[in-house]
Amino acid sequence: MKFIFITGGVISSLGKGLTAAALGTLLENRGHKVAIQKFDPYLNVDPGTMSPYQHGEVYVLDDGAETDLDLGHYERFTNTKLSRLNSLTSGQVYQTVLNNEREGVYLGKTVQVIPHVTDEIKRRIHVLAAESRADIVITEVGGTTGDIEGLPFLEAIREFALEAGVGNTCFIHVTYVPYIKAAGELKTKPTQQSVAKLREIGLSPQLMVCRCEKPLDKELRQKISLFCSVPVEAVIEVKDVDHSIYELPLVLQREQADELVCRVLHLDGPPAKMGHWQEIIRKLIAPQFRVRIGVVGKYIGLQDAYKSVYEALIHGGIGNDCGVEIVRIDAEEIEKEGPEKKLGGLHGICIPGGFGERGIEGLIKTAQFARENKVPYFGLCLGMQIATIEFARHVLKMEKAHSTEFHPETTQAVIALLDAQRKVTKKGGTMRLGAQPCQLQVGSLAAKLYGAFMANERHRHRFEFNNAFREKFEKGGLVFSGLSPDGKLVEVIELPGHPFYLASQFHPEFLSKPHQPHPLFKGFIAAALQQSRVGPA
Ligand code: GLN
């Protein structure tokens, strides 16, 4: 078993997660079984309780773990299935250690960062290695070298490498080489200092992945090689990619990063076969068709809040050889300016998930616009609840229709809490979370798109469609095309006679990959493409 550790230097947001994921792609395509894991040094037990403003999207796994959005990259780039074992925060480490202490596991010893905290971190690498049966475990250490809270993780991987023996571990440092305009030069000093900081703790990277805006010339590569003690060919240049993050595996391959990693780890084997990946990139760079999709949401200003949704829309495009231009629209702007101005000219409209009252009326107007003007509509979680409220208000004439999340006293609560949820007062991990089966109605659009009568999709929500109104909706023409196997929970709704009006209580965006576009996203983009031929609304 081999282990790769990825650390980050100089600044955050350098794409360590993407580097881990892209390296995973290459190693898989060399024939290795890969597992990828993220360590997050913050003290939250998981990011589930963090605001999207703080942390971007919460990425949900099959087993209901609420994780960092980097795990989304891991799943999209590779074929590994992740579980809560693939995500570890300082909060979880300390929680375990403190529980152990209370239970007397440490037999009266003084409980310390070294060895108790570091042992727990190492244990989690071993557990993943054993459970995943992977040939190679890639561990990304979140944060930046020099952060106080990251130290136990760095110490733990140092010890781990010592125990694993030479040739079994490979350390990769992702760093930033800034371009200073006034000097007209790239500067390597921050990188040198970041590596010096790593060395203080006893870690020496074997590969330097250098993020930069301009090409790294030979001289700079030699300088980094000399100061950071890596062979010059192990200085990897990663400029900002031109078109898509999915180019990254090909960039790393061109720089022979996977080759070097395999050499460090004494792994033989043929080069990665990336033909299918090149075809994906071709479709991204020069697609045959193009559509414009509006994503109308609550957290539009944030780059990462709907990460998986944006990616899944692009995958839906790949599935149709179609470029997807995403127009981000703030729900509150629809409230101020009305839907026509913002939504006219779109070939499809998607409302993703969200929590809380702000912007809800704008979302309802958006769903109404899509329904009445026959613009393809795809609702995800909150997007399904919104479509339901809109249908109730404007088709069924239930003027007070609402969700009790936004209007607890409404007399027409078409979306409400289940009894089991009503008693919950804790915040973390208490939603309906993770993959659950869904039965699809014969003859429905959903069943046609899936090409199956069962789906298994991930959830993250508290509120549900209120079954007291099911018959009324059905009489009004709405089809409940996906239900939980016991028939009690509404999972998918659709509107026959509309080019594409479909919404799900689950989050299909978490299961889409560039090489396996999710069928609902693929179907939505196909409908938008059709719409682009008819002409926009
Ligand atoms: N706020 C809604 C609920 O909790 C929708 C959640 C979501 O969109 N993820 O049910």
PDB file of N, CA and C and ligand atoms in Angstrom, residues 353-355 381-382 385 405 460-463 507, ligand 1:
ATOM      1  N   GLY A 353     -30.647  24.273  -4.086  1.00  0.00           N
ATOM      2  CA  GLY A 353     -31.053  24.182  -2.686  1.00  0.00           C
ATOM      3  C   GLY A 353     -30.837  25.468  -1.920  1.00  0.00           C
ATOM      4  N   GLY A 354     -31.382  25.510  -0.719  1.00  0.00           N
ATOM      5  CA  GLY A 354     -31.178  26.678   0.122  1.00  0.00           C
ATOM      6  C   GLY A 354     -31.999  26.601   1.391  1.00  0.00           C
ATOM      7  N   PHE A 355     -31.655  27.462   2.330  1.00  0.00           N
ATOM      8  CA  PHE A 355     -32.322  27.473   3.635  1.00  0.00           C
ATOM      9  C   PHE A 355     -32.710  28.904   3.992  1.00  0.00           C
ATOM     10  N   CYS A 381     -34.139  20.142  -4.573  1.00  0.00           N
ATOM     11  CA  CYS A 381     -34.413  20.259  -3.144  1.00  0.00           C
ATOM     12  C   CYS A 381     -35.300  21.476  -2.861  1.00  0.00           C
ATOM     13  N   LEU A 382     -34.712  22.614  -2.434  1.00  0.00           N
ATOM     14  CA  LEU A 382     -35.534  23.806  -2.264  1.00  0.00           C
ATOM     15  C   LEU A 382     -36.273  24.106  -3.575  1.00  0.00           C
ATOM     16  N   GLN A 385     -39.470  22.313  -3.583  1.00  0.00           N
ATOM     17  CA  GLN A 385     -40.433  22.890  -2.639  1.00  0.00           C
ATOM     18  C   GLN A 385     -41.030  24.173  -3.209  1.00  0.00           C
ATOM     19  N   GLU A 405     -41.253  26.301   6.862  1.00  0.00           N
ATOM     20  CA  GLU A 405     -39.908  26.841   7.102  1.00  0.00           C
ATOM     21  C   GLU A 405     -39.932  28.374   6.974  1.00  0.00           C
ATOM     22  N   ARG A 460     -30.366  16.191   1.639  1.00  0.00           N
ATOM     23  CA  ARG A 460     -29.962  17.056   2.757  1.00  0.00           C
ATOM     24  C   ARG A 460     -31.056  18.098   2.976  1.00  0.00           C
ATOM     25  N   HIS A 461     -32.047  17.725   3.726  1.00  0.00           N
ATOM     26  CA  HIS A 461     -33.157  18.651   3.963  1.00  0.00           C
ATOM     27  C   HIS A 461     -33.950  18.222   5.196  1.00  0.00           C
ATOM     28  N   ARG A 462     -34.818  19.139   5.652  1.00  0.00           N
ATOM     29  CA  ARG A 462     -35.678  18.838   6.799  1.00  0.00           C
ATOM     30  C   ARG A 462     -37.139  18.753   6.397  1.00  0.00           C
ATOM     31  N   PHE A 463     -37.540  19.605   5.456  1.00  0.00           N
ATOM     32  CA  PHE A 463     -38.969  19.739   5.161  1.00  0.00           C
ATOM     33  C   PHE A 463     -39.362  18.811   4.009  1.00  0.00           C
ATOM     34  N   HIS A 507     -30.688  15.650  -4.101  1.00  0.00           N
ATOM     35  CA  HIS A 507     -29.661  16.462  -4.779  1.00  0.00           C
ATOM     36  C   HIS A 507     -28.927  15.622  -5.822  1.00  0.00           C
TER      37      HIS A 507
HETATM   38  N1  GLN B   1     -34.628  24.311   3.364  1.00  0.00           N
HETATM   39  C1  GLN B   1     -35.225  23.170   2.784  1.00  0.00           C
HETATM   40  C2  GLN B   1     -35.338  22.015   3.775  1.00  0.00           C
HETATM   41  O1  GLN B   1     -34.655  21.991   4.763  1.00  0.00           O
HETATM   42  C3  GLN B   1     -34.457  22.739   1.544  1.00  0.00           C
HETATM   43  C4  GLN B   1     -33.093  22.237   1.837  1.00  0.00           C
HETATM   44  C5  GLN B   1     -32.196  22.197   0.648  1.00  0.00           C
HETATM   45  O2  GLN B   1     -32.490  22.794  -0.388  1.00  0.00           O
HETATM   46  N2  GLN B   1     -31.069  21.522   0.749  1.00  0.00           N
HETATM   47  O3  GLN B   1     -36.116  21.107   3.572  1.00  0.00           O
END
